[in-house]
């Protein structure tokens, strides 16, 4: 009896609140221990120099030296940073457009559709990170031009278009764009799934009504399909940006990781990843702001 | 003759009409034919781009060394051989690595399914002061590039003191699967935020009546979750399990960071290629072996996943549609 008076009877509402808290508490703990705490540590690390010893690690405060080192001393960071971000600005819209297009195709009825779907989602299964690393570090296979060769060979194209300086840069740009295609297709698996799921959730009665009214397929695509897909673009833009940025197989991530165990050391590597994180937040913010203008959620 | 024409079913006559129309090639029919052709070319082309690396690797993996120097060999090897696979299996300790990797991936996937269901259920069905904020942190956990917290995480697990509870220098958890298990248990391992999001969306869409019926029968919220909600969430369980398994299998970042020294596939493949790349001093390894052996090794790496995909591809493709992630 005493215990009951000490613990007042909770209303159903606060009981449920407590229950919800109990369900989500593991994440709160995990976030604090494995993300927030290391996150704070990483700020501290980026401002200090780290030395390891058998019984722990010590840090000495060095101010902004690591950031300075990352930007101005490290020989490759700036170049890799700009190149990777530039590549992403091309890749992200391309991935979105491709996955939307592929989803509309896969949503149509044609012979072999099941097989086509199986193949299109194959990259989701076969995206082993170690392969990318092997292809990049594998000088022998590159020399032989086999395992990592693009669809079109640049030497062949140079022969076709002539090897003058004027055509050279044009050909190289063209080749670069063409050789991005596999990469874009490989990165679109999840986005195709999301678009496809959304396409299948559109009630067929809408199309039937449009058909009765005499709308062509082209018209019903732009008047029915596209507007209903716009919120999905939002989901996929956010997913694509986060995925391309945090994918350990992109060049900048590899570079940052490799500099942690070499060159400048931990502090510089953390400083580099802070520049990277800020760039991610900036691009994500701009993209969300731009797209959310066009999204009208149906209430 | 006349009589038989009259007796023809209506459908057949319609069919004849269609055949005549096809001969004349109406503009609309021509248009849809053109689109079908265009679509077929596109689908085949894209499929080719996706399968191309697999084809190149398979072509390389079955070659003997002589074929690399033979200009007439383009795709089909002249000397078919399994020697590359034998070398790769020996150097990767393949069967043992596959067994260990499978065990770890199964364990992590099982933990992640359980924990993400619990956490996602909490976010989907309950709200309390601060629950929105906490869910915002779930999304944030997806956005933090692993490289930001990589070094501190490594240090925390290298000198693991349960955050101050144990005496210095603490335990060394690097080289065991404990770091990954701990992160999975709390829903902070690789892409777990995405799983929590998917599960939350699913449970948000489940009808209230189902849960209320359980309460009317006297079940506690926990009981309602275990005996009513989870058994009905089959497809979503499948999605989380499959993706978790596949992403851990393909992971190199965390394996390289935490599992150093363990016999897992990504590390075995990595060390195999490194060994062959810097082995010019070793007379036993011919220079051109490396491409062939690593191609064979890569095929060996993905074979278990291909088998899994072949068996479960219907679930892969269709389960996301059933999850209600979209609305």
mmCIF file of N, CA and C in Angstrom, chain A residues 16-17 19-21 23-24 26-27 30-31 33-35 37-38 41-42 52-53 56-57 98 101 105 108 110 117-122 124-125 127-131 133-135 138-140 144 182 185 190 197-198 200 232 239 242-243 248 253 257 266 273 277 280-281 284, chain B residues 35 39 42 46-47 49-50 57 68 115 118-119 121-122 125-126 128 137-138 141-143 145-148 150-152 155-157 159 163 186-188 190-191 211 215 221 243 250-253 256 269-270 277 287 290-291 294 298 301-302 305 309 313 316-317 321 326:
data_model
loop_
_atom_site.group_PDB
_atom_site.id
_atom_site.type_symbol
_atom_site.label_atom_id
_atom_site.label_comp_id
_atom_site.label_asym_id
_atom_site.label_seq_id
_atom_site.Cartn_x
_atom_site.Cartn_y
_atom_site.Cartn_z
ATOM 1 N N UNK A 16 1.744 5.821 -21.413
ATOM 2 C CA UNK A 16 2.188 5.571 -22.794
ATOM 3 C C UNK A 16 3.467 6.330 -23.091
ATOM 4 N N UNK A 17 3.560 7.550 -22.569
ATOM 5 C CA UNK A 17 4.779 8.330 -22.791
ATOM 6 C C UNK A 17 5.981 7.603 -22.213
ATOM 7 N N UNK A 19 6.221 4.419 -21.679
ATOM 8 C CA UNK A 19 6.444 3.210 -22.473
ATOM 9 C C UNK A 19 7.254 3.545 -23.737
ATOM 10 N N UNK A 20 6.839 4.618 -24.398
ATOM 11 C CA UNK A 20 7.557 5.030 -25.610
ATOM 12 C C UNK A 20 8.996 5.354 -25.296
ATOM 13 N N UNK A 21 9.204 6.009 -24.165
ATOM 14 C CA UNK A 21 10.565 6.338 -23.757
ATOM 15 C C UNK A 21 11.376 5.069 -23.538
ATOM 16 N N UNK A 23 10.924 2.194 -24.942
ATOM 17 C CA UNK A 23 11.243 1.548 -26.219
ATOM 18 C C UNK A 23 12.414 2.227 -26.920
ATOM 19 N N UNK A 24 12.501 3.540 -26.804
ATOM 20 C CA UNK A 24 13.515 4.254 -27.592
ATOM 21 C C UNK A 24 14.796 4.507 -26.811
ATOM 22 N N UNK A 26 17.244 2.584 -25.822
ATOM 23 C CA UNK A 26 18.509 2.030 -26.314
ATOM 24 C C UNK A 26 19.203 2.957 -27.307
ATOM 25 N N UNK A 27 18.395 3.573 -28.185
ATOM 26 C CA UNK A 27 19.034 4.453 -29.157
ATOM 27 C C UNK A 27 19.627 5.680 -28.476
ATOM 28 N N UNK A 30 22.843 4.648 -27.040
ATOM 29 C CA UNK A 30 23.818 4.429 -28.109
ATOM 30 C C UNK A 30 24.268 5.721 -28.728
ATOM 31 N N UNK A 31 23.325 6.637 -28.934
ATOM 32 C CA UNK A 31 23.683 7.914 -29.540
ATOM 33 C C UNK A 31 24.661 8.659 -28.649
ATOM 34 N N UNK A 33 26.700 7.395 -26.346
ATOM 35 C CA UNK A 33 27.999 6.739 -26.156
ATOM 36 C C UNK A 33 28.804 6.610 -27.443
ATOM 37 N N UNK A 34 28.130 6.257 -28.549
ATOM 38 C CA UNK A 34 28.882 5.911 -29.756
ATOM 39 C C UNK A 34 28.838 6.993 -30.830
ATOM 40 N N UNK A 35 28.066 8.054 -30.606
ATOM 41 C CA UNK A 35 28.084 9.138 -31.595
ATOM 42 C C UNK A 35 28.393 10.489 -30.948
ATOM 43 N N UNK A 37 29.465 11.293 -27.798
ATOM 44 C CA UNK A 37 30.726 11.326 -27.059
ATOM 45 C C UNK A 37 31.935 11.327 -28.010
ATOM 46 N N UNK A 38 31.995 10.396 -28.978
ATOM 47 C CA UNK A 38 33.097 10.464 -29.947
ATOM 48 C C UNK A 38 33.080 11.753 -30.756
ATOM 49 N N UNK A 41 34.671 14.271 -28.673
ATOM 50 C CA UNK A 41 36.096 13.925 -28.656
ATOM 51 C C UNK A 41 36.770 14.324 -29.963
ATOM 52 N N UNK A 42 36.023 14.171 -31.074
ATOM 53 C CA UNK A 42 36.632 14.457 -32.362
ATOM 54 C C UNK A 42 36.895 15.952 -32.514
ATOM 55 N N UNK A 52 50.031 8.029 -28.778
ATOM 56 C CA UNK A 52 49.581 6.763 -28.208
ATOM 57 C C UNK A 52 50.680 6.139 -27.384
ATOM 58 N N UNK A 53 50.288 5.502 -26.282
ATOM 59 C CA UNK A 53 51.247 4.729 -25.497
ATOM 60 C C UNK A 53 50.536 3.452 -25.074
ATOM 61 N N UNK A 56 47.277 3.868 -22.760
ATOM 62 C CA UNK A 56 46.331 4.947 -22.989
ATOM 63 C C UNK A 56 46.834 5.939 -24.012
ATOM 64 N N UNK A 57 46.139 7.061 -24.118
ATOM 65 C CA UNK A 57 46.575 8.075 -25.080
ATOM 66 C C UNK A 57 46.550 9.448 -24.426
ATOM 67 N N UNK A 98 18.191 9.277 -63.265
ATOM 68 C CA UNK A 98 18.253 7.904 -63.755
ATOM 69 C C UNK A 98 17.320 7.000 -62.975
ATOM 70 N N UNK A 101 13.709 7.532 -63.888
ATOM 71 C CA UNK A 101 13.465 6.992 -65.234
ATOM 72 C C UNK A 101 13.402 5.465 -65.194
ATOM 73 N N UNK A 105 10.237 2.861 -66.038
ATOM 74 C CA UNK A 105 10.319 1.749 -66.992
ATOM 75 C C UNK A 105 9.962 0.435 -66.321
ATOM 76 N N UNK A 108 6.323 -0.419 -65.879
ATOM 77 C CA UNK A 108 5.480 -0.801 -67.012
ATOM 78 C C UNK A 108 5.468 -2.313 -67.172
ATOM 79 N N UNK A 110 6.086 -5.415 -69.336
ATOM 80 C CA UNK A 110 6.705 -5.934 -70.549
ATOM 81 C C UNK A 110 7.289 -7.300 -70.237
ATOM 82 N N UNK A 117 14.095 -6.418 -63.183
ATOM 83 C CA UNK A 117 14.143 -5.919 -61.813
ATOM 84 C C UNK A 117 15.263 -6.575 -61.031
ATOM 85 N N UNK A 118 15.386 -7.889 -61.201
ATOM 86 C CA UNK A 118 16.439 -8.613 -60.479
ATOM 87 C C UNK A 118 17.806 -8.032 -60.819
ATOM 88 N N UNK A 119 18.029 -7.744 -62.116
ATOM 89 C CA UNK A 119 19.330 -7.212 -62.526
ATOM 90 C C UNK A 119 19.522 -5.788 -62.008
ATOM 91 N N UNK A 120 18.475 -4.975 -62.067
ATOM 92 C CA UNK A 120 18.606 -3.572 -61.665
ATOM 93 C C UNK A 120 18.936 -3.419 -60.176
ATOM 94 N N UNK A 121 18.475 -4.384 -59.363
ATOM 95 C CA UNK A 121 18.771 -4.280 -57.937
ATOM 96 C C UNK A 121 20.047 -5.010 -57.557
ATOM 97 N N UNK A 122 20.670 -5.645 -58.524
ATOM 98 C CA UNK A 122 21.912 -6.372 -58.261
ATOM 99 C C UNK A 122 22.980 -5.494 -57.595
ATOM 100 N N UNK A 124 22.729 -3.264 -55.433
ATOM 101 C CA UNK A 124 22.508 -3.134 -53.988
ATOM 102 C C UNK A 124 23.180 -4.286 -53.259
ATOM 103 N N UNK A 125 23.141 -5.465 -53.895
ATOM 104 C CA UNK A 125 23.700 -6.659 -53.263
ATOM 105 C C UNK A 125 25.215 -6.712 -53.417
ATOM 106 N N UNK A 127 27.590 -4.405 -53.826
ATOM 107 C CA UNK A 127 28.407 -3.198 -53.650
ATOM 108 C C UNK A 127 29.504 -3.361 -52.616
ATOM 109 N N UNK A 128 30.314 -4.399 -52.743
ATOM 110 C CA UNK A 128 31.359 -4.617 -51.745
ATOM 111 C C UNK A 128 32.362 -3.471 -51.781
ATOM 112 N N UNK A 129 32.583 -2.880 -50.603
ATOM 113 C CA UNK A 129 33.480 -1.728 -50.547
ATOM 114 C C UNK A 129 34.904 -2.106 -50.906
ATOM 115 N N UNK A 130 35.273 -3.339 -50.591
ATOM 116 C CA UNK A 130 36.666 -3.723 -50.809
ATOM 117 C C UNK A 130 36.989 -3.753 -52.308
ATOM 118 N N UNK A 131 35.987 -3.987 -53.155
ATOM 119 C CA UNK A 131 36.233 -4.028 -54.601
ATOM 120 C C UNK A 131 36.718 -2.677 -55.115
ATOM 121 N N UNK A 133 38.260 -0.426 -53.510
ATOM 122 C CA UNK A 133 39.630 -0.211 -53.076
ATOM 123 C C UNK A 133 40.604 -1.000 -53.945
ATOM 124 N N UNK A 134 40.236 -2.227 -54.243
ATOM 125 C CA UNK A 134 41.117 -3.051 -55.073
ATOM 126 C C UNK A 134 41.285 -2.412 -56.446
ATOM 127 N N UNK A 135 40.154 -1.982 -57.032
ATOM 128 C CA UNK A 135 40.237 -1.395 -58.365
ATOM 129 C C UNK A 135 41.091 -0.137 -58.380
ATOM 130 N N UNK A 138 44.933 -1.080 -57.586
ATOM 131 C CA UNK A 138 45.440 -2.209 -58.326
ATOM 132 C C UNK A 138 46.170 -1.765 -59.573
ATOM 133 N N UNK A 139 47.433 -1.464 -59.427
ATOM 134 C CA UNK A 139 48.124 -0.876 -60.574
ATOM 135 C C UNK A 139 48.251 -1.873 -61.714
ATOM 136 N N UNK A 140 48.361 -3.153 -61.374
ATOM 137 C CA UNK A 140 48.553 -4.127 -62.450
ATOM 138 C C UNK A 140 47.316 -4.220 -63.348
ATOM 139 N N UNK A 144 46.984 -3.283 -67.241
ATOM 140 C CA UNK A 144 46.472 -4.194 -68.257
ATOM 141 C C UNK A 144 45.126 -3.729 -68.796
ATOM 142 N N UNK A 182 28.412 3.939 -65.433
ATOM 143 C CA UNK A 182 28.289 2.742 -64.600
ATOM 144 C C UNK A 182 28.166 3.085 -63.125
ATOM 145 N N UNK A 185 24.697 4.264 -62.357
ATOM 146 C CA UNK A 185 23.743 3.157 -62.346
ATOM 147 C C UNK A 185 23.920 2.312 -61.096
ATOM 148 N N UNK A 190 18.733 1.592 -54.412
ATOM 149 C CA UNK A 190 17.745 1.885 -53.372
ATOM 150 C C UNK A 190 16.753 2.930 -53.868
ATOM 151 N N UNK A 197 8.230 1.666 -55.503
ATOM 152 C CA UNK A 197 7.205 1.437 -54.486
ATOM 153 C C UNK A 197 6.160 2.542 -54.524
ATOM 154 N N UNK A 198 6.633 3.792 -54.714
ATOM 155 C CA UNK A 198 5.688 4.913 -54.756
ATOM 156 C C UNK A 198 4.818 4.835 -55.999
ATOM 157 N N UNK A 200 3.862 2.240 -57.541
ATOM 158 C CA UNK A 200 2.864 1.190 -57.435
ATOM 159 C C UNK A 200 1.760 1.543 -56.472
ATOM 160 N N UNK A 232 8.579 12.010 -53.068
ATOM 161 C CA UNK A 232 9.582 10.945 -53.103
ATOM 162 C C UNK A 232 10.940 11.479 -53.565
ATOM 163 N N UNK A 239 18.465 10.947 -49.267
ATOM 164 C CA UNK A 239 19.172 9.660 -49.197
ATOM 165 C C UNK A 239 20.420 9.665 -50.076
ATOM 166 N N UNK A 242 23.282 11.856 -48.642
ATOM 167 C CA UNK A 242 23.909 11.220 -47.483
ATOM 168 C C UNK A 242 24.694 9.983 -47.913
ATOM 169 N N UNK A 243 24.104 9.219 -48.823
ATOM 170 C CA UNK A 243 24.751 7.972 -49.244
ATOM 171 C C UNK A 243 26.058 8.235 -49.980
ATOM 172 N N UNK A 248 31.936 4.789 -47.755
ATOM 173 C CA UNK A 248 33.374 4.695 -47.506
ATOM 174 C C UNK A 248 34.158 4.472 -48.782
ATOM 175 N N UNK A 253 36.720 10.036 -48.658
ATOM 176 C CA UNK A 253 36.639 9.239 -47.437
ATOM 177 C C UNK A 253 37.866 8.348 -47.306
ATOM 178 N N UNK A 257 40.664 8.577 -44.392
ATOM 179 C CA UNK A 257 40.944 7.408 -43.576
ATOM 180 C C UNK A 257 42.427 7.047 -43.628
ATOM 181 N N UNK A 266 46.294 11.590 -36.666
ATOM 182 C CA UNK A 266 44.879 11.617 -36.284
ATOM 183 C C UNK A 266 44.269 13.000 -36.379
ATOM 184 N N UNK A 273 37.970 15.648 -41.885
ATOM 185 C CA UNK A 273 36.594 15.153 -41.928
ATOM 186 C C UNK A 273 35.622 16.210 -41.426
ATOM 187 N N UNK A 277 32.302 17.260 -43.340
ATOM 188 C CA UNK A 277 30.983 17.252 -42.722
ATOM 189 C C UNK A 277 30.277 18.581 -42.975
ATOM 190 N N UNK A 280 28.961 18.675 -46.399
ATOM 191 C CA UNK A 280 27.750 17.845 -46.493
ATOM 192 C C UNK A 280 26.532 18.614 -45.993
ATOM 193 N N UNK A 281 26.685 19.253 -44.812
ATOM 194 C CA UNK A 281 25.554 19.982 -44.249
ATOM 195 C C UNK A 281 25.133 21.106 -45.180
ATOM 196 N N UNK A 284 23.384 19.616 -48.319
ATOM 197 C CA UNK A 284 22.093 19.063 -47.926
ATOM 198 C C UNK A 284 21.093 20.183 -47.650
ATOM 199 N N UNK B 35 8.224 2.647 -78.913
ATOM 200 C CA UNK B 35 8.556 2.799 -77.493
ATOM 201 C C UNK B 35 9.006 1.471 -76.903
ATOM 202 N N UNK B 39 12.528 0.850 -75.263
ATOM 203 C CA UNK B 39 12.597 0.382 -73.885
ATOM 204 C C UNK B 39 13.448 -0.878 -73.778
ATOM 205 N N UNK B 42 17.068 0.002 -74.045
ATOM 206 C CA UNK B 42 17.528 0.640 -72.813
ATOM 207 C C UNK B 42 17.741 -0.365 -71.693
ATOM 208 N N UNK B 46 21.289 -1.083 -69.993
ATOM 209 C CA UNK B 46 21.560 -0.821 -68.581
ATOM 210 C C UNK B 46 21.953 -2.117 -67.865
ATOM 211 N N UNK B 47 21.225 -3.198 -68.191
ATOM 212 C CA UNK B 47 21.571 -4.489 -67.587
ATOM 213 C C UNK B 47 23.004 -4.871 -67.933
ATOM 214 N N UNK B 49 25.502 -2.840 -68.563
ATOM 215 C CA UNK B 49 26.423 -2.024 -67.766
ATOM 216 C C UNK B 49 26.548 -2.587 -66.357
ATOM 217 N N UNK B 50 25.427 -3.072 -65.803
ATOM 218 C CA UNK B 50 25.460 -3.600 -64.435
ATOM 219 C C UNK B 50 26.218 -4.921 -64.372
ATOM 220 N N UNK B 57 35.245 -10.035 -64.745
ATOM 221 C CA UNK B 57 35.902 -10.813 -63.697
ATOM 222 C C UNK B 57 35.796 -12.304 -63.959
ATOM 223 N N UNK B 68 46.904 -14.220 -70.799
ATOM 224 C CA UNK B 68 47.055 -12.786 -70.629
ATOM 225 C C UNK B 68 47.968 -12.215 -71.707
ATOM 226 N N UNK B 115 16.595 -4.903 -32.326
ATOM 227 C CA UNK B 115 16.698 -3.571 -31.729
ATOM 228 C C UNK B 115 15.996 -2.512 -32.567
ATOM 229 N N UNK B 118 12.311 -2.688 -31.987
ATOM 230 C CA UNK B 118 11.926 -2.090 -30.707
ATOM 231 C C UNK B 118 11.977 -0.564 -30.796
ATOM 232 N N UNK B 119 13.099 -0.043 -31.271
ATOM 233 C CA UNK B 119 13.271 1.417 -31.294
ATOM 234 C C UNK B 119 12.281 2.050 -32.275
ATOM 235 N N UNK B 121 9.464 0.898 -33.236
ATOM 236 C CA UNK B 121 8.116 0.801 -32.675
ATOM 237 C C UNK B 121 7.876 1.936 -31.691
ATOM 238 N N UNK B 122 8.875 2.184 -30.865
ATOM 239 C CA UNK B 122 8.766 3.278 -29.907
ATOM 240 C C UNK B 122 8.507 4.603 -30.595
ATOM 241 N N UNK B 125 4.723 4.448 -32.586
ATOM 242 C CA UNK B 125 3.435 4.326 -31.914
ATOM 243 C C UNK B 125 3.296 5.221 -30.696
ATOM 244 N N UNK B 126 4.387 5.722 -30.161
ATOM 245 C CA UNK B 126 4.294 6.512 -28.935
ATOM 246 C C UNK B 126 4.855 7.900 -29.203
ATOM 247 N N UNK B 128 6.263 11.240 -26.713
ATOM 248 C CA UNK B 128 6.478 11.788 -25.377
ATOM 249 C C UNK B 128 7.299 13.050 -25.567
ATOM 250 N N UNK B 137 17.616 13.041 -34.010
ATOM 251 C CA UNK B 137 18.975 12.537 -33.802
ATOM 252 C C UNK B 137 19.203 11.240 -34.579
ATOM 253 N N UNK B 138 18.129 10.449 -34.771
ATOM 254 C CA UNK B 138 18.260 9.230 -35.587
ATOM 255 C C UNK B 138 18.690 9.620 -37.000
ATOM 256 N N UNK B 141 22.180 10.741 -37.051
ATOM 257 C CA UNK B 141 23.144 9.647 -36.946
ATOM 258 C C UNK B 141 23.464 9.063 -38.316
ATOM 259 N N UNK B 142 22.515 9.219 -39.245
ATOM 260 C CA UNK B 142 22.786 8.759 -40.614
ATOM 261 C C UNK B 142 23.741 9.696 -41.329
ATOM 262 N N UNK B 143 23.671 10.997 -40.939
ATOM 263 C CA UNK B 143 24.388 12.008 -41.703
ATOM 264 C C UNK B 143 25.846 12.169 -41.302
ATOM 265 N N UNK B 145 29.391 11.629 -41.177
ATOM 266 C CA UNK B 145 30.288 10.733 -41.918
ATOM 267 C C UNK B 145 31.092 9.895 -40.931
ATOM 268 N N UNK B 146 31.195 8.599 -41.195
ATOM 269 C CA UNK B 146 31.902 7.730 -40.244
ATOM 270 C C UNK B 146 33.312 8.222 -39.939
ATOM 271 N N UNK B 147 33.905 8.974 -40.899
ATOM 272 C CA UNK B 147 35.292 9.378 -40.673
ATOM 273 C C UNK B 147 35.399 10.417 -39.563
ATOM 274 N N UNK B 148 34.297 11.129 -39.245
ATOM 275 C CA UNK B 148 34.371 12.129 -38.174
ATOM 276 C C UNK B 148 34.591 11.449 -36.821
ATOM 277 N N UNK B 150 35.473 8.222 -36.478
ATOM 278 C CA UNK B 150 36.268 7.005 -36.630
ATOM 279 C C UNK B 150 37.385 6.904 -35.590
ATOM 280 N N UNK B 151 38.208 7.947 -35.503
ATOM 281 C CA UNK B 151 39.370 7.883 -34.612
ATOM 282 C C UNK B 151 38.961 7.799 -33.141
ATOM 283 N N UNK B 152 38.051 8.676 -32.654
ATOM 284 C CA UNK B 152 37.636 8.535 -31.255
ATOM 285 C C UNK B 152 37.006 7.172 -30.958
ATOM 286 N N UNK B 155 39.707 4.668 -30.562
ATOM 287 C CA UNK B 155 40.414 4.818 -29.286
ATOM 288 C C UNK B 155 39.553 4.337 -28.124
ATOM 289 N N UNK B 156 38.239 4.650 -28.154
ATOM 290 C CA UNK B 156 37.366 4.228 -27.064
ATOM 291 C C UNK B 156 37.293 2.711 -26.961
ATOM 292 N N UNK B 157 37.309 2.043 -28.113
ATOM 293 C CA UNK B 157 37.228 0.588 -28.062
ATOM 294 C C UNK B 157 38.598 -0.051 -27.824
ATOM 295 N N UNK B 159 40.913 1.261 -25.780
ATOM 296 C CA UNK B 159 41.097 1.354 -24.337
ATOM 297 C C UNK B 159 39.720 1.425 -23.709
ATOM 298 N N UNK B 163 33.476 3.812 -20.534
ATOM 299 C CA UNK B 163 33.359 5.250 -20.355
ATOM 300 C C UNK B 163 33.596 5.662 -18.906
ATOM 301 N N UNK B 186 22.586 -0.922 -29.767
ATOM 302 C CA UNK B 186 22.005 0.381 -29.463
ATOM 303 C C UNK B 186 21.511 1.090 -30.720
ATOM 304 N N UNK B 187 21.435 0.362 -31.831
ATOM 305 C CA UNK B 187 20.890 0.969 -33.038
ATOM 306 C C UNK B 187 21.754 2.067 -33.612
ATOM 307 N N UNK B 188 23.066 1.980 -33.418
ATOM 308 C CA UNK B 188 23.931 3.021 -33.981
ATOM 309 C C UNK B 188 24.947 2.447 -34.958
ATOM 310 N N UNK B 190 26.130 0.466 -38.637
ATOM 311 C CA UNK B 190 26.039 0.926 -40.017
ATOM 312 C C UNK B 190 24.594 1.052 -40.521
ATOM 313 N N UNK B 191 24.199 2.251 -40.924
ATOM 314 C CA UNK B 191 22.904 2.526 -41.543
ATOM 315 C C UNK B 191 21.711 2.103 -40.683
ATOM 316 N N UNK B 211 -3.921 -2.693 -32.204
ATOM 317 C CA UNK B 211 -3.304 -2.521 -30.895
ATOM 318 C C UNK B 211 -4.379 -2.429 -29.812
ATOM 319 N N UNK B 215 -5.175 -4.386 -26.196
ATOM 320 C CA UNK B 215 -5.337 -3.757 -24.884
ATOM 321 C C UNK B 215 -6.648 -4.180 -24.235
ATOM 322 N N UNK B 221 1.449 -2.926 -23.100
ATOM 323 C CA UNK B 221 2.044 -2.464 -24.355
ATOM 324 C C UNK B 221 3.163 -3.380 -24.855
ATOM 325 N N UNK B 243 18.895 -6.419 -45.605
ATOM 326 C CA UNK B 243 19.802 -5.303 -45.846
ATOM 327 C C UNK B 243 20.909 -5.256 -44.813
ATOM 328 N N UNK B 250 29.253 -6.656 -47.033
ATOM 329 C CA UNK B 250 30.018 -5.825 -47.965
ATOM 330 C C UNK B 250 30.863 -4.769 -47.277
ATOM 331 N N UNK B 251 30.729 -4.653 -45.980
ATOM 332 C CA UNK B 251 31.401 -3.586 -45.263
ATOM 333 C C UNK B 251 32.907 -3.809 -45.225
ATOM 334 N N UNK B 252 33.632 -2.722 -45.453
ATOM 335 C CA UNK B 252 35.079 -2.794 -45.248
ATOM 336 C C UNK B 252 35.487 -1.807 -44.169
ATOM 337 N N UNK B 253 34.795 -0.664 -44.138
ATOM 338 C CA UNK B 253 35.180 0.432 -43.252
ATOM 339 C C UNK B 253 35.256 -0.016 -41.795
ATOM 340 N N UNK B 256 37.609 -3.108 -41.166
ATOM 341 C CA UNK B 256 39.013 -2.724 -41.172
ATOM 342 C C UNK B 256 39.368 -2.020 -39.864
ATOM 343 N N UNK B 269 40.274 -10.689 -48.376
ATOM 344 C CA UNK B 269 40.422 -10.269 -49.772
ATOM 345 C C UNK B 269 41.403 -9.113 -49.890
ATOM 346 N N UNK B 270 41.306 -8.179 -48.935
ATOM 347 C CA UNK B 270 42.212 -7.039 -48.938
ATOM 348 C C UNK B 270 43.658 -7.508 -48.794
ATOM 349 N N UNK B 277 50.160 -7.766 -54.764
ATOM 350 C CA UNK B 277 50.601 -6.528 -55.405
ATOM 351 C C UNK B 277 52.050 -6.217 -55.077
ATOM 352 N N UNK B 287 53.933 -12.080 -62.160
ATOM 353 C CA UNK B 287 53.363 -10.743 -62.139
ATOM 354 C C UNK B 287 51.922 -10.685 -62.603
ATOM 355 N N UNK B 290 48.256 -11.586 -60.478
ATOM 356 C CA UNK B 290 47.471 -10.800 -59.526
ATOM 357 C C UNK B 290 46.079 -10.483 -60.054
ATOM 358 N N UNK B 291 45.995 -10.087 -61.344
ATOM 359 C CA UNK B 291 44.683 -9.761 -61.893
ATOM 360 C C UNK B 291 43.786 -10.988 -61.884
ATOM 361 N N UNK B 294 42.987 -12.124 -58.173
ATOM 362 C CA UNK B 294 42.050 -11.257 -57.453
ATOM 363 C C UNK B 294 40.669 -11.296 -58.099
ATOM 364 N N UNK B 298 37.435 -12.152 -56.015
ATOM 365 C CA UNK B 298 36.246 -11.312 -55.962
ATOM 366 C C UNK B 298 34.990 -12.133 -56.251
ATOM 367 N N UNK B 301 34.096 -14.008 -53.297
ATOM 368 C CA UNK B 301 33.538 -13.114 -52.277
ATOM 369 C C UNK B 301 32.038 -12.954 -52.457
ATOM 370 N N UNK B 302 31.599 -12.806 -53.718
ATOM 371 C CA UNK B 302 30.184 -12.488 -53.920
ATOM 372 C C UNK B 302 29.309 -13.726 -54.130
ATOM 373 N N UNK B 305 26.598 -14.232 -51.540
ATOM 374 C CA UNK B 305 25.541 -13.232 -51.666
ATOM 375 C C UNK B 305 24.662 -13.515 -52.873
ATOM 376 N N UNK B 309 20.761 -14.034 -52.871
ATOM 377 C CA UNK B 309 19.897 -13.196 -53.705
ATOM 378 C C UNK B 309 19.012 -14.049 -54.597
ATOM 379 N N UNK B 313 15.305 -13.373 -53.958
ATOM 380 C CA UNK B 313 15.168 -12.137 -54.736
ATOM 381 C C UNK B 313 13.748 -11.587 -54.727
ATOM 382 N N UNK B 316 13.541 -9.411 -51.762
ATOM 383 C CA UNK B 316 14.309 -8.185 -51.938
ATOM 384 C C UNK B 316 13.491 -7.167 -52.709
ATOM 385 N N UNK B 317 12.929 -7.624 -53.818
ATOM 386 C CA UNK B 317 12.290 -6.696 -54.726
ATOM 387 C C UNK B 317 10.912 -6.282 -54.236
ATOM 388 N N UNK B 321 8.044 -2.722 -51.249
ATOM 389 C CA UNK B 321 6.748 -2.205 -51.654
ATOM 390 C C UNK B 321 5.696 -2.472 -50.580
ATOM 391 N N UNK B 326 6.500 4.281 -48.306
ATOM 392 C CA UNK B 326 6.158 5.381 -49.193
ATOM 393 C C UNK B 326 5.047 6.251 -48.629
#
